[in-house]
mmCIF file of C-alpha atoms and ligand atoms in Angstrom:
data_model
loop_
_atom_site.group_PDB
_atom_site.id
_atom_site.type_symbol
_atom_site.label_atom_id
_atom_site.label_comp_id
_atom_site.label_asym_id
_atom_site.label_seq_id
_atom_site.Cartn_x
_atom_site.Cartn_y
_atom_site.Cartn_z
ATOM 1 C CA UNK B 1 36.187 -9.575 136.441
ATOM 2 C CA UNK B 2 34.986 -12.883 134.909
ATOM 3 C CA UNK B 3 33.259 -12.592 131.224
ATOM 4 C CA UNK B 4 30.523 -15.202 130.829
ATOM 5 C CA UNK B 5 28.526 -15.899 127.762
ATOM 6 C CA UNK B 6 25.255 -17.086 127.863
ATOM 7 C CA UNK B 7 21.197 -16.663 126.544
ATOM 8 C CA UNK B 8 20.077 -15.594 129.865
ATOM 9 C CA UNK B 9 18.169 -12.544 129.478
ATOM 10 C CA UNK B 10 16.681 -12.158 133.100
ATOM 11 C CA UNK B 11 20.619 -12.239 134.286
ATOM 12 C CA UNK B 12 21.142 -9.387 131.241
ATOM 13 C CA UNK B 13 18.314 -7.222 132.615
ATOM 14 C CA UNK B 14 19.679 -7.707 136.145
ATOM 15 C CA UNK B 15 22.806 -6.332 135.814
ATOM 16 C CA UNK B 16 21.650 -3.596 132.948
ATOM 17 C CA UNK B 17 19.191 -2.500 136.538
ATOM 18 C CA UNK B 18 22.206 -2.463 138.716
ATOM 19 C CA UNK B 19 23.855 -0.047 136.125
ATOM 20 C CA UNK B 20 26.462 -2.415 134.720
ATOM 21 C CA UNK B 21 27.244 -3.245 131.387
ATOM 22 C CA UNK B 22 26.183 -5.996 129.348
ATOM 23 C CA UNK B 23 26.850 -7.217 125.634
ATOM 24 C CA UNK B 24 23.586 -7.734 123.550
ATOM 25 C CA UNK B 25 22.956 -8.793 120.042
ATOM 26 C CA UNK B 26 21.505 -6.299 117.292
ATOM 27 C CA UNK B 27 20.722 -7.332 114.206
ATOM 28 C CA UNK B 28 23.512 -4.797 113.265
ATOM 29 C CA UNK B 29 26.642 -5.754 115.075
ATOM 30 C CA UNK B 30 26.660 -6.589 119.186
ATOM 31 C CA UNK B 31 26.397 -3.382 121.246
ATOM 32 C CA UNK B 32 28.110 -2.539 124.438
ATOM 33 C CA UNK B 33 24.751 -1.722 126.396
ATOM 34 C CA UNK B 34 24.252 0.076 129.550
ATOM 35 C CA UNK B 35 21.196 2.398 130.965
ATOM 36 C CA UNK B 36 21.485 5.629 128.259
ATOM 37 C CA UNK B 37 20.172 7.677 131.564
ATOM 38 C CA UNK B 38 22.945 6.442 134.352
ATOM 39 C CA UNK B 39 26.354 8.358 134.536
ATOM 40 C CA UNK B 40 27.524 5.304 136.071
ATOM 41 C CA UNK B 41 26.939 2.914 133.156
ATOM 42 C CA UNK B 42 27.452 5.375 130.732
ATOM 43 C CA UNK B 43 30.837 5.580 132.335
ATOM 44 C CA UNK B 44 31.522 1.920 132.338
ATOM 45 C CA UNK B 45 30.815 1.903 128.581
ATOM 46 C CA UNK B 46 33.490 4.491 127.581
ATOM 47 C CA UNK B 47 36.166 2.890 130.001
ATOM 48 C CA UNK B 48 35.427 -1.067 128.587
ATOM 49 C CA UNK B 49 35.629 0.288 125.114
ATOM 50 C CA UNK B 50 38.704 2.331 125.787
ATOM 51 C CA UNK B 51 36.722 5.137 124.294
ATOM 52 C CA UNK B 52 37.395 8.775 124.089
ATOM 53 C CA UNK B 53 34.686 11.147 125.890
ATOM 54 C CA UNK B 54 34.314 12.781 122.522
ATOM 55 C CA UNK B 55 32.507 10.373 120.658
ATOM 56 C CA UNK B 56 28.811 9.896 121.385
ATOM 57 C CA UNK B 57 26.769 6.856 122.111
ATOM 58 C CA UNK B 58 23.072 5.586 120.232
ATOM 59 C CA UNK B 59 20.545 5.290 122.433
ATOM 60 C CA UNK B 60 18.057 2.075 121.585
ATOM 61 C CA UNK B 61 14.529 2.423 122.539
ATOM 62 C CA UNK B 62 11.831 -0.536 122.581
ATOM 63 C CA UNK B 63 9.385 2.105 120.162
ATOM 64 C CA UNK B 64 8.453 4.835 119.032
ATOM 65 C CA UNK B 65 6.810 6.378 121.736
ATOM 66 C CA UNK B 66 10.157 5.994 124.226
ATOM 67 C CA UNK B 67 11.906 8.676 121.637
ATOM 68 C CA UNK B 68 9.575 11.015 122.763
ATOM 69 C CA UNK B 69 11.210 11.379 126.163
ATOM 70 C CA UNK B 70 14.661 11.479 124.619
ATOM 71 C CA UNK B 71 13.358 14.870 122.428
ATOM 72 C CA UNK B 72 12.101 17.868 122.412
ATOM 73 C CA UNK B 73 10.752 17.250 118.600
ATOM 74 C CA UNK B 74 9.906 14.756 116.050
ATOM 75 C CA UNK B 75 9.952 16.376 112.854
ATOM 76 C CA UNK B 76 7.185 14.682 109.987
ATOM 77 C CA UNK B 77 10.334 13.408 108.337
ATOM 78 C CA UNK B 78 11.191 11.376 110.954
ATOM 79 C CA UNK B 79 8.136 9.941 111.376
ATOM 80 C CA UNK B 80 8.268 8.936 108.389
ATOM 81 C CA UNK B 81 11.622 7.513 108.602
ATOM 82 C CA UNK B 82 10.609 5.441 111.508
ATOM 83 C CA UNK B 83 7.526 4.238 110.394
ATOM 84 C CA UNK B 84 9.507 3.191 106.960
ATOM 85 C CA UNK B 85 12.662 1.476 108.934
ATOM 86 C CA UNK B 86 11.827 0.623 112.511
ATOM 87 C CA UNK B 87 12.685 -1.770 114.112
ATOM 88 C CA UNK B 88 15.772 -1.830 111.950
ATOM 89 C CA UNK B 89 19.207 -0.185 110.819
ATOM 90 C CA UNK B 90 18.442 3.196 110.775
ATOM 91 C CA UNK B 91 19.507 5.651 113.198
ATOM 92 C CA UNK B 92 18.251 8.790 113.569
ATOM 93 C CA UNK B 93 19.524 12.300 115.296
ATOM 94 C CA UNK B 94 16.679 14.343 117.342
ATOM 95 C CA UNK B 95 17.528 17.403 119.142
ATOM 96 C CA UNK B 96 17.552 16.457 122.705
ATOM 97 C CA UNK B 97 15.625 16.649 125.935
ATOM 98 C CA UNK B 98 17.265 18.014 128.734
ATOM 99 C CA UNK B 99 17.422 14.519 131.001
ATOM 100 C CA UNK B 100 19.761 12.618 128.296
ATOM 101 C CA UNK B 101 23.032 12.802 130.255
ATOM 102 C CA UNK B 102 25.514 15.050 128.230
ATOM 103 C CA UNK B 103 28.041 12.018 128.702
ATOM 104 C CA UNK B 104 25.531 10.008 126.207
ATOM 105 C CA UNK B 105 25.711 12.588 123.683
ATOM 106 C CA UNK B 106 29.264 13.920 124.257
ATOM 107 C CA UNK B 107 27.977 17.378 124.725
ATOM 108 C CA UNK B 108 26.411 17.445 121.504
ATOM 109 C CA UNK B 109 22.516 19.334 120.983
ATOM 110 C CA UNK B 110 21.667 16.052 119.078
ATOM 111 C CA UNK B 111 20.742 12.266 119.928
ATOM 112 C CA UNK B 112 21.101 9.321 118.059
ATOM 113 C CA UNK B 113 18.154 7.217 118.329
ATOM 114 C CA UNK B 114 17.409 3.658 117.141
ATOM 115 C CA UNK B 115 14.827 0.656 117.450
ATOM 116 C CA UNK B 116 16.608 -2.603 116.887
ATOM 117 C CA UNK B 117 15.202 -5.341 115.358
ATOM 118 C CA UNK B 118 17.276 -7.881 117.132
ATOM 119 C CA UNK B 119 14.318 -10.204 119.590
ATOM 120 C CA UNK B 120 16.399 -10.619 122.348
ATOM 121 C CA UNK B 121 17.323 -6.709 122.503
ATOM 122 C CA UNK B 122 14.129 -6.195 121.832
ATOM 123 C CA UNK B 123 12.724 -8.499 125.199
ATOM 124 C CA UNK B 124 15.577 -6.773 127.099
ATOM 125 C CA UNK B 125 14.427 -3.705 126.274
ATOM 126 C CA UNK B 126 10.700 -3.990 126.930
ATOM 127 C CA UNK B 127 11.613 -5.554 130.385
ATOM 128 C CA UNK B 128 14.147 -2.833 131.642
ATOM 129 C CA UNK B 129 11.715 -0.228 130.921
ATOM 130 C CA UNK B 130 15.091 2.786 130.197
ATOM 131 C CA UNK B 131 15.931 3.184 126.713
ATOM 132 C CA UNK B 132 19.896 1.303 126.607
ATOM 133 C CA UNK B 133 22.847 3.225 124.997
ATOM 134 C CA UNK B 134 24.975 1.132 123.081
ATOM 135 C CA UNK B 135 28.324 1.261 120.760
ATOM 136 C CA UNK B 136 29.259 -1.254 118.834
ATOM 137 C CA UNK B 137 31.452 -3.615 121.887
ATOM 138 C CA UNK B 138 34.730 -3.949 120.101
ATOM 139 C CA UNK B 139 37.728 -2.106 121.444
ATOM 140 C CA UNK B 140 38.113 1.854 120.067
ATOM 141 C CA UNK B 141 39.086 1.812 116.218
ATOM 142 C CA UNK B 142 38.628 -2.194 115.913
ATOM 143 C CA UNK B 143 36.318 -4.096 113.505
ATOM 144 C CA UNK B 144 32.560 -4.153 115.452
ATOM 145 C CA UNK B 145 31.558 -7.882 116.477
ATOM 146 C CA UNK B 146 29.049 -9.941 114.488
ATOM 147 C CA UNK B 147 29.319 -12.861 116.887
ATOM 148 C CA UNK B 148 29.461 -13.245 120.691
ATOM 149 C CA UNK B 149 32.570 -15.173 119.982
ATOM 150 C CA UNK B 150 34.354 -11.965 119.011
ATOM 151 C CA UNK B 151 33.079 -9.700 121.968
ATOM 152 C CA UNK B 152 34.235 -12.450 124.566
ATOM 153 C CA UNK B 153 37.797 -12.707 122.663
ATOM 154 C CA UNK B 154 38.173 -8.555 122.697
ATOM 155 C CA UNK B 155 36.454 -7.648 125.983
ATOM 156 C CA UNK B 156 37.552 -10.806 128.428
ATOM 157 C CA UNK B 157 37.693 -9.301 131.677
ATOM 158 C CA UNK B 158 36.205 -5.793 131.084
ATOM 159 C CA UNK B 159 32.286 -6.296 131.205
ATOM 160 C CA UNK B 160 30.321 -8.880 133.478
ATOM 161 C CA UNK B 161 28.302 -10.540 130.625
ATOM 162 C CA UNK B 162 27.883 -11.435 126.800
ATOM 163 C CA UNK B 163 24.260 -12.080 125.791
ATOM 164 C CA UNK B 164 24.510 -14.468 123.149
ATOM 165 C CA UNK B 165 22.273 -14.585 120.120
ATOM 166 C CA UNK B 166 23.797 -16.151 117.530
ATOM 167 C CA UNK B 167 25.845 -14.062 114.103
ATOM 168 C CA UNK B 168 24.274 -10.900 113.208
ATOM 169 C CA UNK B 169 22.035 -10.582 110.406
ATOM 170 C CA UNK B 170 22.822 -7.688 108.663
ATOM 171 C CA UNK B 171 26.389 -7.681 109.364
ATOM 172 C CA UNK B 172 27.484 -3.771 109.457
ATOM 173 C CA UNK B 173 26.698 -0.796 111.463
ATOM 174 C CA UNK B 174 23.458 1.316 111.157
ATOM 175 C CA UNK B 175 22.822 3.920 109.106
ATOM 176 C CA UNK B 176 22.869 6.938 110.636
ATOM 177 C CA UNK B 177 20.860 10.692 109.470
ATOM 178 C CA UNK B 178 20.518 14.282 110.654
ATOM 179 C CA UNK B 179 18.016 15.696 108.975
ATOM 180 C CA UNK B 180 17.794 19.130 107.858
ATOM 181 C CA UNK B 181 14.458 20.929 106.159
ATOM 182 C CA UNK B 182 14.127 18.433 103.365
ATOM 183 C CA UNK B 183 17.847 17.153 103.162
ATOM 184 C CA UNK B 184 18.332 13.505 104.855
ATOM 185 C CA UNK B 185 22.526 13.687 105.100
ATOM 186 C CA UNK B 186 23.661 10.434 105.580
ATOM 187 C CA UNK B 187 26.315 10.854 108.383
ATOM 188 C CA UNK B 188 27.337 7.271 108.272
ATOM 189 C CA UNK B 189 26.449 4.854 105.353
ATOM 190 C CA UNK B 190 25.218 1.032 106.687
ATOM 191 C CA UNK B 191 22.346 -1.332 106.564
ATOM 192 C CA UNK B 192 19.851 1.214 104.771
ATOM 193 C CA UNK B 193 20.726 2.193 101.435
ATOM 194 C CA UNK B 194 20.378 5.972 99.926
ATOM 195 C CA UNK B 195 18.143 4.429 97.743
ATOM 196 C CA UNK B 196 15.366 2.877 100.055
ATOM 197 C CA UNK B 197 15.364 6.238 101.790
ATOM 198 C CA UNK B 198 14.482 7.789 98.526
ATOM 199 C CA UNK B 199 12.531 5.580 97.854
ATOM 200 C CA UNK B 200 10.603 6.446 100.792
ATOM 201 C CA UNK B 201 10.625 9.801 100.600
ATOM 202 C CA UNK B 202 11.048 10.836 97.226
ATOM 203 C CA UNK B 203 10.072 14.827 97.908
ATOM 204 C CA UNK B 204 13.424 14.834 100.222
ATOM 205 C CA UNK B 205 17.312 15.112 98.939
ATOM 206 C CA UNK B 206 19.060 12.048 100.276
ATOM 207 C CA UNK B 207 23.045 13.470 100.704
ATOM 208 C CA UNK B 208 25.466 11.366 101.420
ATOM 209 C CA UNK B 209 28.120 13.792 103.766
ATOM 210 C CA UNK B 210 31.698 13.827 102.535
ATOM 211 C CA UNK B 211 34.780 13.719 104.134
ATOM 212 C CA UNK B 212 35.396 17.146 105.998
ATOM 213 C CA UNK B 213 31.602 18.214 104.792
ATOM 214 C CA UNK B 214 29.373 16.515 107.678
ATOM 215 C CA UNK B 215 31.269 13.470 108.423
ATOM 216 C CA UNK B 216 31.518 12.098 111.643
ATOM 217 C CA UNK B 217 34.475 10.480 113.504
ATOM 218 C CA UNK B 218 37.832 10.942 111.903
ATOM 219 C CA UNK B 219 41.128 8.483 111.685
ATOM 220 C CA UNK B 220 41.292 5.263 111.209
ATOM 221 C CA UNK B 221 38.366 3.089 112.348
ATOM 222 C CA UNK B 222 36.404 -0.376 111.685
ATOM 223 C CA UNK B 223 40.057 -1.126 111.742
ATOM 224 C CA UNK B 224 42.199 -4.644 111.724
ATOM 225 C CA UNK B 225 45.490 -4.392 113.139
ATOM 226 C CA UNK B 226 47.105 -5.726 109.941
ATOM 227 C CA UNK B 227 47.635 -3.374 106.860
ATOM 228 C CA UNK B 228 44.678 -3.165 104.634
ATOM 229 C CA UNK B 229 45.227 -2.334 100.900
ATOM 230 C CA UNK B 230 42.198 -1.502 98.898
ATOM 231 C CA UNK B 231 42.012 -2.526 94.836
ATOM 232 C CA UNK B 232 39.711 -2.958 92.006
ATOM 233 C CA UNK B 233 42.329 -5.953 91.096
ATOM 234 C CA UNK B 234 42.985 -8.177 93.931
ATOM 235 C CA UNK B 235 44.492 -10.765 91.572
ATOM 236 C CA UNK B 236 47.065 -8.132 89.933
ATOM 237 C CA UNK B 237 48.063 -7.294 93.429
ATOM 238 C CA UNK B 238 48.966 -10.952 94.839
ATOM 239 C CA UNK B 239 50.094 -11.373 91.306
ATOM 240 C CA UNK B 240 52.993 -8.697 91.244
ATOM 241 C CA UNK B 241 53.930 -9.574 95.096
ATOM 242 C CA UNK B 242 54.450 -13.513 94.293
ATOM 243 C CA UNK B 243 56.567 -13.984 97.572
ATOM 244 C CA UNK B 244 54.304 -12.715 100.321
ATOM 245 C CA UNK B 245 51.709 -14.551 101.820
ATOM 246 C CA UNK B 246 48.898 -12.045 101.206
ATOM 247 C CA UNK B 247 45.060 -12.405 103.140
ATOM 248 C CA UNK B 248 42.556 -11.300 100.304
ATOM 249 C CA UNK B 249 38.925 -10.552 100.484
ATOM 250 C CA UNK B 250 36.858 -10.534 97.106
ATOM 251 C CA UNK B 251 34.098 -11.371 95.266
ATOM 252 C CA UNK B 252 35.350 -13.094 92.367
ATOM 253 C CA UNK B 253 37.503 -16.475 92.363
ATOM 254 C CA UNK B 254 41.507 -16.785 93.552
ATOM 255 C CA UNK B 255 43.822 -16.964 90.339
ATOM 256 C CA UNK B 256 45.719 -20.556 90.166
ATOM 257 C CA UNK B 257 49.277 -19.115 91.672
ATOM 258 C CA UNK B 258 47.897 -17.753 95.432
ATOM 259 C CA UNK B 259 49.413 -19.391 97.793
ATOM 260 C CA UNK B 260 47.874 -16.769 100.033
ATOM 261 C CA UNK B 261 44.332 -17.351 102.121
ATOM 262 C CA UNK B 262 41.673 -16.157 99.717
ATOM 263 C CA UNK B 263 38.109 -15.227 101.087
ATOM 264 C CA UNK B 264 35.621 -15.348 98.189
ATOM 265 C CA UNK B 265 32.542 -13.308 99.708
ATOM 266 C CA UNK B 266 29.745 -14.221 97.403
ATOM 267 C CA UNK B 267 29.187 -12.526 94.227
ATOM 268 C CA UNK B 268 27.904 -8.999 93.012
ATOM 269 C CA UNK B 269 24.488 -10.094 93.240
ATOM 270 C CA UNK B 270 24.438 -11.124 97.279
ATOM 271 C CA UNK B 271 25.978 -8.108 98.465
ATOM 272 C CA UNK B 272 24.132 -8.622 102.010
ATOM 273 C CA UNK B 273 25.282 -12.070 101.784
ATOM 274 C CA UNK B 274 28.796 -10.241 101.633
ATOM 275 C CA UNK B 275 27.964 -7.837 104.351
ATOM 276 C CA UNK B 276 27.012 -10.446 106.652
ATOM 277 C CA UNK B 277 30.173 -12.062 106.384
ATOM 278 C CA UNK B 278 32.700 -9.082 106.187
ATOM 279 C CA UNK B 279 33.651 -8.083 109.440
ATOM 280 C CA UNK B 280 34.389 -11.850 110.289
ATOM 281 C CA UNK B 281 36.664 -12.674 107.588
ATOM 282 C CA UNK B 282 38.535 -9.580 108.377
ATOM 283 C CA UNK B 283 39.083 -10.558 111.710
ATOM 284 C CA UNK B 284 40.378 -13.989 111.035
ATOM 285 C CA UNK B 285 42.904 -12.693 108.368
ATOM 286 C CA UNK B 286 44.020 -10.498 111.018
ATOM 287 C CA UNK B 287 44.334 -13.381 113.463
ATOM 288 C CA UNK B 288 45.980 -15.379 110.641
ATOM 289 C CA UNK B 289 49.473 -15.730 109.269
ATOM 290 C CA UNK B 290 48.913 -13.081 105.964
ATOM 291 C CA UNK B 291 51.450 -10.413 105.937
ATOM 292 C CA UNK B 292 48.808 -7.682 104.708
ATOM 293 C CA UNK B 293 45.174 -8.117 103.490
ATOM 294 C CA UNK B 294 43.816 -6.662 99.774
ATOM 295 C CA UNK B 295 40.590 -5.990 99.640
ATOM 296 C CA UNK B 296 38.676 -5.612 96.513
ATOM 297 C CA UNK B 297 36.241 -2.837 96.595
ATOM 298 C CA UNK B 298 32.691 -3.233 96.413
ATOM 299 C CA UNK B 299 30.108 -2.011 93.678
ATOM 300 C CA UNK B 300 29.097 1.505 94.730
ATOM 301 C CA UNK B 301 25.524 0.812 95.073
ATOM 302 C CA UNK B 302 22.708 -0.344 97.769
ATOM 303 C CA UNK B 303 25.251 -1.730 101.116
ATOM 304 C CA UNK B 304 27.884 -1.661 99.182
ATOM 305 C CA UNK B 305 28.193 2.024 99.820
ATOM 306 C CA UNK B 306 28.216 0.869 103.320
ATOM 307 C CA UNK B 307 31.191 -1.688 102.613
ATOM 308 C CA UNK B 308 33.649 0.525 100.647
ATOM 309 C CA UNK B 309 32.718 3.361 103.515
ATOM 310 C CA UNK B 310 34.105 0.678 106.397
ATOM 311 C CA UNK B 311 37.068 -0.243 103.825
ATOM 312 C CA UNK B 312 38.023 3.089 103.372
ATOM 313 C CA UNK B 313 38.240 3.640 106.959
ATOM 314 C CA UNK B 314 39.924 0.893 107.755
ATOM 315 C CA UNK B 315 42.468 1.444 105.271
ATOM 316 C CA UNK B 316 43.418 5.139 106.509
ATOM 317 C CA UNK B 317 46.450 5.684 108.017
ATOM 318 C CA UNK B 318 46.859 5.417 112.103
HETATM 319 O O1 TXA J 1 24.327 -0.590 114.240
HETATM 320 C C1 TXA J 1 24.738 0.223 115.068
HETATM 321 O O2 TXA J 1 24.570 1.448 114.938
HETATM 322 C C2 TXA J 1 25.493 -0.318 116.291
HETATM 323 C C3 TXA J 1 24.534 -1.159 117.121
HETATM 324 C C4 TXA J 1 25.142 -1.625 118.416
HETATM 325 O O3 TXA J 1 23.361 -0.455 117.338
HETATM 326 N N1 TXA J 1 26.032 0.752 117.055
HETATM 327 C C5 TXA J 1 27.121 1.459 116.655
HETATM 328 O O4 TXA J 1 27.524 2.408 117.586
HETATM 329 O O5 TXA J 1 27.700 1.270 115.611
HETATM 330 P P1 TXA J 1 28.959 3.103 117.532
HETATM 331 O O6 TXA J 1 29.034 3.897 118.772
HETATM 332 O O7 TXA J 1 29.998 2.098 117.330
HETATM 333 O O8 TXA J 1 28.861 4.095 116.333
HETATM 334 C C6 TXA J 1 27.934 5.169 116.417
HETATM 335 C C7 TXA J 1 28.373 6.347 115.580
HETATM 336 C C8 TXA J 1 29.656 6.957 116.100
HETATM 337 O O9 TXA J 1 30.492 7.225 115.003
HETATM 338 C C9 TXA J 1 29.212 8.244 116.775
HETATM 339 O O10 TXA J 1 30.171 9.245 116.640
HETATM 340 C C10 TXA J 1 27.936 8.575 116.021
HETATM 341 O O11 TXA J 1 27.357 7.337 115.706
HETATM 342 N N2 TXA J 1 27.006 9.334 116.873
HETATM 343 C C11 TXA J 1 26.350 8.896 117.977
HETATM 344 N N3 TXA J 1 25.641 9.881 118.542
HETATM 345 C C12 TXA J 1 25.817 10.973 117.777
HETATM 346 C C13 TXA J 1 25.354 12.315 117.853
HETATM 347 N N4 TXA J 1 24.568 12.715 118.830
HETATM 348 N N5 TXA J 1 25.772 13.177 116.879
HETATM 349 C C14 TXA J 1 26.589 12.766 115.884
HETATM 350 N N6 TXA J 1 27.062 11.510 115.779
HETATM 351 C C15 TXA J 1 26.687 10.627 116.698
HETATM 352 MG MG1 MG J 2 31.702 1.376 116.599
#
């Protein structure tokens, strides 16, 4: 099969009717999209991505009243939510309507819901009329694409078409919630922060889930083929290795005696700035000649929760 790239959204809706699969830009990361209520493209998603059955897909509606034929309840936090985030990087788990296929959800009670922001989802959406599942369209356990550039390289050959809408704005997965009574857990940290949530809905309990405690998806993940070292002192690690050419990734400046690739990614202040940026600076260390890459953890506030979750991930053993 021939990948082409291209901004033609009629050709996208097209083959999204004919229950293929097509690559669309969020303003997340690109999604692998197909129709959330065909078997057949639901299929075609897991095979493309090489991913297990186990591991459900979000579904991405055009609004707020296309959840309602997804679930068989909105709770008033959730309206809330949605009214607060949508369209946006929030994801949301409803307990589901019968007519989501249980491929879509992997079996699970519970679907993942989101409105993306993204315009030309957004026009694909309105015009196919089904809500569109969608992972993020990188190969199972690799960094998620923030450019069409890096689905085409990954997916060449697997899926008909690549929608392209230029980088991604915010850079890093959704954030995605179950909520229970009056406790939002945060099952997967991204492109809301715990604190706008609170700030939201200050009469809730905003947890975020732990390893082992609620946390979804295990192993290593958001993941570059090269090792990935995390550190609070990226210069006192290339330091104490002088002869290795070592990829780094911080926010501060590269001390005089790297001869390594250094990827400065802002400063403490423009952590979306950094966000933006991180998934495609860890891609072209991994594509470059570094033996390993250091990466210097974030601060643990706002997305930066969301960074040091992907980092730890990626760093986990295989
Ligand atoms: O920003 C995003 O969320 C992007 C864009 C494309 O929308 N999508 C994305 O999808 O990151 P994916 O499949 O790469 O990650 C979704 C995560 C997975 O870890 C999956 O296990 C979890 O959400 N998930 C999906 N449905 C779920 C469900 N019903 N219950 C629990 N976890 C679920
Ligand atoms: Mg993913």
């Amino acid at each position: 099969m021939e990948t082409k790239i291209g901004k033609d959204i009629l050709h996208a809706v097209a083959l999204l009717r004919e229950e293929e699969v097509v690559a669309l830009p969020t303003e997340t990361v690109y999604g692998l999209a197909g129709n959330a209520f065909s078997d057949v493209a639901l299929a075609k998603i897991f095979e493309a991505k090489n991913r297990p059955a186990d591991d459900p897909l979000i579904v991405h509606v055009k609004d707020k009243q296309q959840v309602q034929q997804l679930v068989t309840e909105i709770s008033p936090i959730a309206e809330k939510l949605m009214e607060a985030f949508w369209p946006g990087p929030l994801t949301i788990l409803f307990p589901k309507h019968f007519s989501v296929p249980s491929l879509c959800t992997s079996g699970l009670p519970y679907v993942a819901i989101r409105q993306p922001q993204h315009p030309m989802f957004r026009e694909v959406l309105s015009r196919c009329g089904f809500p569109l599942a969608a992972p993020s369209a990188n190969p199972f356990g690799y960094v998620s694409p923030t450019t069409a550039a890096h689905v085409a390289d990954q997916l060449n050959g697997r899926i008909p078409y690549v929608l392209e809408g230029g980088p991604c704005r915010v850079g890093i997965e959704s954030t995605l919630v179950r909520i229970d009574g009056k406790t939002i857990f945060i099952l997967r940290s991204g492109g809301i922060s715990p604190e706008e949530i609170k700030s939201v809905l200050p009469e809730c309990e905003v947890v975020i889930a732990k390893d082992g405690q609620i946390k979804i998806g295990s192993g290593r993940h958001y993941a570059p083929y090269k090792p990935i070292v995390l550190t609070h002192d990226p210069e006192g690690y290339v330091l104490r290795y002088p002869q290795k050419r070592i990829g780094v990734i911080s926010l501060n400046d590269p001390p005089e005696e790297h001869h390594g690739i250094w990827k400065k990614l802002g400063d403490a202040s423009t952590l979306e700035l950094a966000a933006q940026h991180l998934y495609a600076v860890i891609r072209e260390l991994d594509q470059s000649d570094v033996e390993c890459i250091v990466a210097e953890l974030f601060p643990d506030h706002g997305i930066g929760i969301a960074l040091n979750d992907r980092l730890e991930r990626a760093a986990e053993k295989r």
